[in-house]
Amino acid sequence: MKKPHQCYQIEKDKCYISKSFNILAWRPPAKEARLKLPCSLAFILTACLILPVAAPALATPAEAALTFGVIRSRSAVLTAQHWNPILRYVSQRSGVPLRIKLAKSGPEHAAMIRRGELDFIYSNYQFAPDNDTVGYRVMVRPLTGTMRSQIIVPANSPIHSLDALHGRDVVFTSQVAFAGYQVPMDALQRAAIAVRPQFAGTMESVLGQVLSGRAQAAAVSSEIAKEYALRRNLAYRVLWSSEEYPDIPIAAHPAVPPEKVNAVRAALLKMADDPQGREILAASAPLFGRPPPYGFAAASDSEYNQMRRFYQQRLAPQDKP
């Protein structure tokens, strides 16, 4: 049995930080989930942004918590604030204890999937070659439905066409990102437009750079870009959009017992119909700028064959240095 972490405690907002700076839990005040944090708490959490994050295991000594890996398109703090209340609810309703697991980067998250280290995932990295051999099985997806990859510039940019990006810097998330690199880079290659890729790590960092004018152009997920721009009251111009792809799903490792997969799936699907579940979803959504409807819909592996076909038909692998 692992020794418990030594923790510092900030009683006011119930934040527990380990000496290794892993975020073990963040519990907002019961009244509401807040976007603004007290200065002392924000200072400590900011120091953790690039480090792995884990929620407390809601488990008895007889049953260890199962890991729930989340793809990081936002900061570690925002991601934990959004997902921890949802996972606590699902753990209680399903009887399957879950704890969040965040990688420091997109490539590390992809490697964890490739090695089969995560029991459940909110990700689309499992459809890439080398990652798909583990056999993660799609369970549900957010009600948002679909997404597109886009290449954007600030609204006041003098760049009005994709051709004008030739020879320029373009900011991407990471080399393993689907909407944030793989799809747009394939489109640029097919159009014979050579750009100088720069990598920002998360989609929010990409958007921050391009919409502040520090970058000339960026590759983004359409939904995340729209949500970010609305939150920050910023505008951008779309130079190129891909076809629609299904939204990022939640999937289970094939080694997770079917009864646990079914219990977690049922809790997620019923969450929006339960008053407590609806309240948690409504409180978490503003952190990502998500509009209603909130909740999850049933999904299957076959709905994501379009992503698998993309990897089969792309001009050249783009996920290698």
XYZ file of C-alpha atoms in Angstrom:
321
model
C 0.000 0.000 0.000
C 1.329 3.434 -0.932
C 2.128 5.839 1.875
C -0.300 8.779 2.020
C 0.929 12.095 0.674
C 2.006 14.709 3.178
C -0.256 17.661 2.614
C -0.548 21.314 3.396
C -4.100 22.383 4.166
C -5.858 25.617 3.333
C -9.043 25.282 5.312
C -10.996 28.190 3.870
C -11.504 26.778 0.399
C -10.695 23.131 1.138
C -7.635 22.855 -1.060
C -5.076 20.160 -0.280
C -1.654 20.420 -1.908
C 0.985 17.722 -1.602
C 4.652 18.549 -1.062
C 5.317 17.242 -4.572
C 2.813 19.876 -5.761
C 0.250 17.423 -7.130
C -3.228 18.876 -6.775
C -5.062 16.251 -4.768
C -8.397 17.990 -4.569
C -10.064 21.308 -5.113
C -13.462 21.784 -3.535
C -15.194 25.105 -4.234
C -17.500 26.546 -1.559
C -20.848 24.787 -1.537
C -22.681 27.925 -2.622
C -21.287 27.996 -6.172
C -18.342 27.096 -8.405
C -16.282 30.261 -8.817
C -14.066 31.428 -11.632
C -12.063 33.752 -9.348
C -9.902 32.221 -6.617
C -8.509 33.880 -3.484
C -5.032 35.270 -4.116
C -3.309 32.849 -1.750
C -4.985 29.839 -3.351
C -4.427 31.101 -6.877
C -0.724 31.584 -6.158
C -0.285 28.004 -4.970
C -2.360 26.481 -7.766
C -0.592 28.472 -10.457
C 2.664 26.837 -9.394
C 1.052 23.499 -10.222
C -0.098 24.299 -13.754
C 2.491 22.210 -15.573
C 2.487 19.292 -13.141
C 0.248 16.206 -12.996
C -2.979 16.574 -11.083
C -4.915 13.963 -9.157
C -8.224 14.089 -7.332
C -8.679 12.267 -4.042
C -9.721 8.685 -4.449
C -13.305 8.247 -3.315
C -12.498 4.689 -2.404
C -12.652 2.375 0.508
C -9.459 0.579 1.555
C -10.795 -2.491 -0.240
C -11.200 -0.765 -3.611
C -8.693 1.523 -5.278
C -9.939 4.401 -7.394
C -9.821 3.999 -11.166
C -7.956 6.656 -13.132
C -9.817 9.075 -15.397
C -7.395 10.682 -17.863
C -8.427 14.025 -19.340
C -6.974 15.622 -22.444
C -5.727 19.106 -21.530
C -7.037 21.846 -23.783
C -7.167 24.311 -20.865
C -4.961 24.961 -17.847
C -4.530 22.249 -15.238
C -6.452 24.295 -12.671
C -9.457 24.966 -14.928
C -9.500 21.344 -16.063
C -9.519 20.082 -12.468
C -12.179 22.585 -11.425
C -14.395 21.467 -14.303
C -13.978 17.696 -13.984
C -13.550 17.014 -10.259
C -17.182 17.799 -9.295
C -18.415 15.660 -12.198
C -16.199 12.736 -11.211
C -17.238 12.975 -7.554
C -20.880 12.803 -8.613
C -20.310 9.870 -10.968
C -18.298 8.040 -8.314
C -21.130 8.411 -5.798
C -23.895 7.433 -8.212
C -22.076 4.539 -9.881
C -20.274 3.122 -6.880
C -17.079 3.163 -8.975
C -14.454 5.439 -7.377
C -12.716 7.644 -9.948
C -9.774 10.051 -9.721
C -8.648 12.546 -12.323
C -5.240 12.104 -13.961
C -3.697 14.948 -15.950
C -0.509 14.681 -17.956
C 1.970 17.540 -18.159
C 1.620 17.709 -21.951
C -0.274 16.336 -24.929
C 2.528 13.938 -25.915
C 2.652 12.592 -22.347
C -1.132 12.080 -22.355
C -0.841 10.222 -25.669
C 1.957 8.055 -24.249
C -0.184 7.156 -21.234
C -2.953 6.026 -23.590
C -0.489 4.090 -25.732
C 0.768 2.266 -22.633
C -2.785 1.591 -21.435
C -2.183 3.304 -18.093
C -5.598 4.974 -17.795
C -8.848 3.185 -16.908
C -11.156 5.824 -18.392
C -10.267 8.685 -20.703
C -11.810 11.862 -22.021
C -9.723 12.064 -25.177
C -9.509 11.482 -28.927
C -5.823 10.528 -28.931
C -6.736 6.821 -28.809
C -7.685 6.859 -32.510
C -4.151 7.629 -33.677
C -1.870 4.850 -34.960
C 0.087 3.140 -32.166
C -2.488 4.376 -29.644
C -5.426 2.394 -31.055
C -3.915 -1.026 -30.326
C -4.899 -0.799 -26.635
C -8.587 -0.982 -27.552
C -10.227 1.822 -25.576
C -14.007 1.602 -26.100
C -16.147 4.701 -26.572
C -18.966 5.047 -24.007
C -20.445 8.552 -24.205
C -19.736 11.996 -25.631
C -20.783 15.522 -24.595
C -24.107 16.760 -25.949
C -22.237 19.431 -27.924
C -22.011 16.925 -30.773
C -19.366 17.943 -33.337
C -16.233 20.031 -33.808
C -14.047 21.356 -36.606
C -10.386 22.176 -36.894
C -9.792 25.774 -37.950
C -6.916 28.077 -38.847
C -7.596 31.577 -37.547
C -6.040 35.048 -37.380
C -6.974 38.103 -35.274
C -9.935 40.041 -36.663
C -7.707 43.014 -37.544
C -4.997 40.925 -39.234
C -3.888 41.870 -42.754
C -3.844 38.136 -43.596
C -6.981 37.179 -45.522
C -6.101 33.878 -47.190
C -4.435 30.589 -46.344
C -1.820 31.185 -49.068
C -0.634 34.272 -47.200
C 0.611 32.035 -44.373
C 3.397 30.603 -46.549
C 6.703 31.039 -44.723
C 5.051 32.444 -41.590
C 4.871 31.164 -38.002
C 1.671 29.332 -37.102
C 0.933 28.312 -33.509
C -0.285 24.775 -32.807
C -1.095 22.888 -29.609
C 1.294 19.916 -29.888
C 2.326 17.434 -32.553
C -0.144 14.820 -31.271
C -3.207 17.125 -31.184
C -5.941 16.143 -33.638
C -7.771 19.434 -34.280
C -4.847 21.502 -33.019
C -2.195 20.092 -35.388
C -2.817 16.860 -37.289
C -5.815 17.979 -39.366
C -4.716 21.565 -40.136
C -1.127 20.570 -40.932
C -2.391 17.954 -43.371
C -4.517 20.641 -45.070
C -1.533 22.989 -45.319
C 0.600 20.219 -46.822
C -2.067 19.402 -49.407
C -2.201 23.073 -50.372
C 1.626 23.189 -50.605
C 1.766 25.929 -47.980
C 4.935 25.678 -45.879
C 4.660 27.237 -42.431
C 6.937 27.390 -39.400
C 5.163 25.448 -36.608
C 5.319 26.813 -33.067
C 3.856 24.845 -30.132
C 2.028 26.357 -27.159
C 1.011 23.232 -25.196
C -2.725 23.817 -24.684
C -5.505 25.208 -26.847
C -6.061 28.077 -24.412
C -2.395 29.054 -24.714
C -2.672 28.944 -28.506
C -5.741 31.191 -28.430
C -4.123 33.542 -25.944
C -1.163 34.037 -28.252
C -3.072 34.613 -31.474
C -5.898 36.752 -30.087
C -3.463 38.966 -28.165
C -1.540 39.585 -31.392
C 1.600 37.777 -30.224
C 1.107 35.185 -32.994
C 0.087 35.753 -36.597
C -2.090 32.659 -36.992
C -3.142 29.561 -35.077
C -4.741 26.147 -35.509
C -7.642 25.600 -33.118
C -10.724 23.562 -32.298
C -13.773 25.515 -33.465
C -15.791 25.022 -30.267
C -12.957 25.914 -27.902
C -12.072 28.992 -29.972
C -15.678 30.191 -29.981
C -16.034 29.655 -26.218
C -12.713 31.394 -25.500
C -13.543 34.410 -27.684
C -16.949 34.838 -26.032
C -15.436 34.714 -22.539
C -12.735 37.259 -23.424
C -14.881 39.411 -25.753
C -12.374 38.939 -28.589
C -12.829 38.487 -32.325
C -11.032 36.437 -34.959
C -11.213 35.596 -38.667
C -11.397 32.008 -39.923
C -9.105 31.316 -42.896
C -9.890 27.606 -43.174
C -12.229 25.025 -41.619
C -12.133 21.252 -41.780
C -15.079 18.934 -42.145
C -17.014 18.174 -38.978
C -15.746 15.503 -36.601
C -17.537 14.008 -33.581
C -16.747 15.661 -30.263
C -14.183 14.205 -27.847
C -15.622 11.046 -26.224
C -15.248 9.297 -22.894
C -13.871 5.791 -23.364
C -12.982 2.808 -21.160
C -9.951 0.526 -21.138
C -10.904 -3.023 -22.188
C -9.572 -4.385 -18.877
C -12.142 -2.448 -16.817
C -14.879 -4.918 -15.767
C -18.075 -4.509 -17.858
C -20.234 -3.925 -14.775
C -18.089 -0.932 -13.803
C -18.116 0.463 -17.334
C -21.920 0.121 -17.451
C -22.311 1.770 -14.041
C -20.154 4.757 -15.008
C -21.907 5.071 -18.387
C -25.342 5.030 -16.738
C -24.340 7.683 -14.182
C -23.049 9.980 -16.935
C -26.123 9.530 -19.130
C -28.543 10.188 -16.241
C -26.610 13.126 -14.824
C -28.570 15.834 -16.655
C -31.885 14.316 -15.513
C -30.958 14.450 -11.817
C -31.340 17.825 -10.004
C -27.974 17.480 -8.267
C -26.318 16.354 -11.496
C -27.822 19.265 -13.438
C -26.577 21.707 -10.822
C -23.030 20.334 -11.060
C -23.053 20.433 -14.866
C -24.426 23.987 -14.906
C -21.774 25.131 -12.396
C -18.910 23.457 -14.284
C -19.886 24.623 -17.776
C -19.005 28.338 -17.360
C -15.422 27.386 -16.533
C -15.083 26.268 -20.160
C -17.644 28.724 -21.540
C -19.927 25.909 -22.614
C -23.518 26.773 -23.549
C -26.466 24.476 -22.770
C -27.597 21.774 -23.218
C -25.355 20.145 -20.624
C -24.718 16.458 -20.135
C -23.735 13.402 -22.126
C -25.158 11.275 -24.930
C -24.562 7.605 -25.699
C -21.823 7.009 -28.283
C -20.036 4.072 -29.894
C -16.683 3.327 -31.497
C -18.151 3.261 -35.006
C -19.024 6.973 -34.753
C -15.286 7.710 -34.677
C -14.281 5.759 -37.797
C -14.026 9.127 -39.546
C -11.044 10.000 -37.326
C -9.420 6.652 -38.002
C -9.846 7.213 -41.769
C -8.137 10.578 -41.472
C -5.029 8.956 -39.977
C -5.053 6.306 -42.708
C -5.329 8.879 -45.520
C -3.155 11.757 -44.252
C -0.223 12.637 -46.462
C 2.467 11.840 -43.886
C 2.679 11.202 -40.145
C 2.893 14.539 -38.357
C 3.284 13.314 -34.795
C 7.033 12.672 -34.984
C 9.662 15.341 -34.314
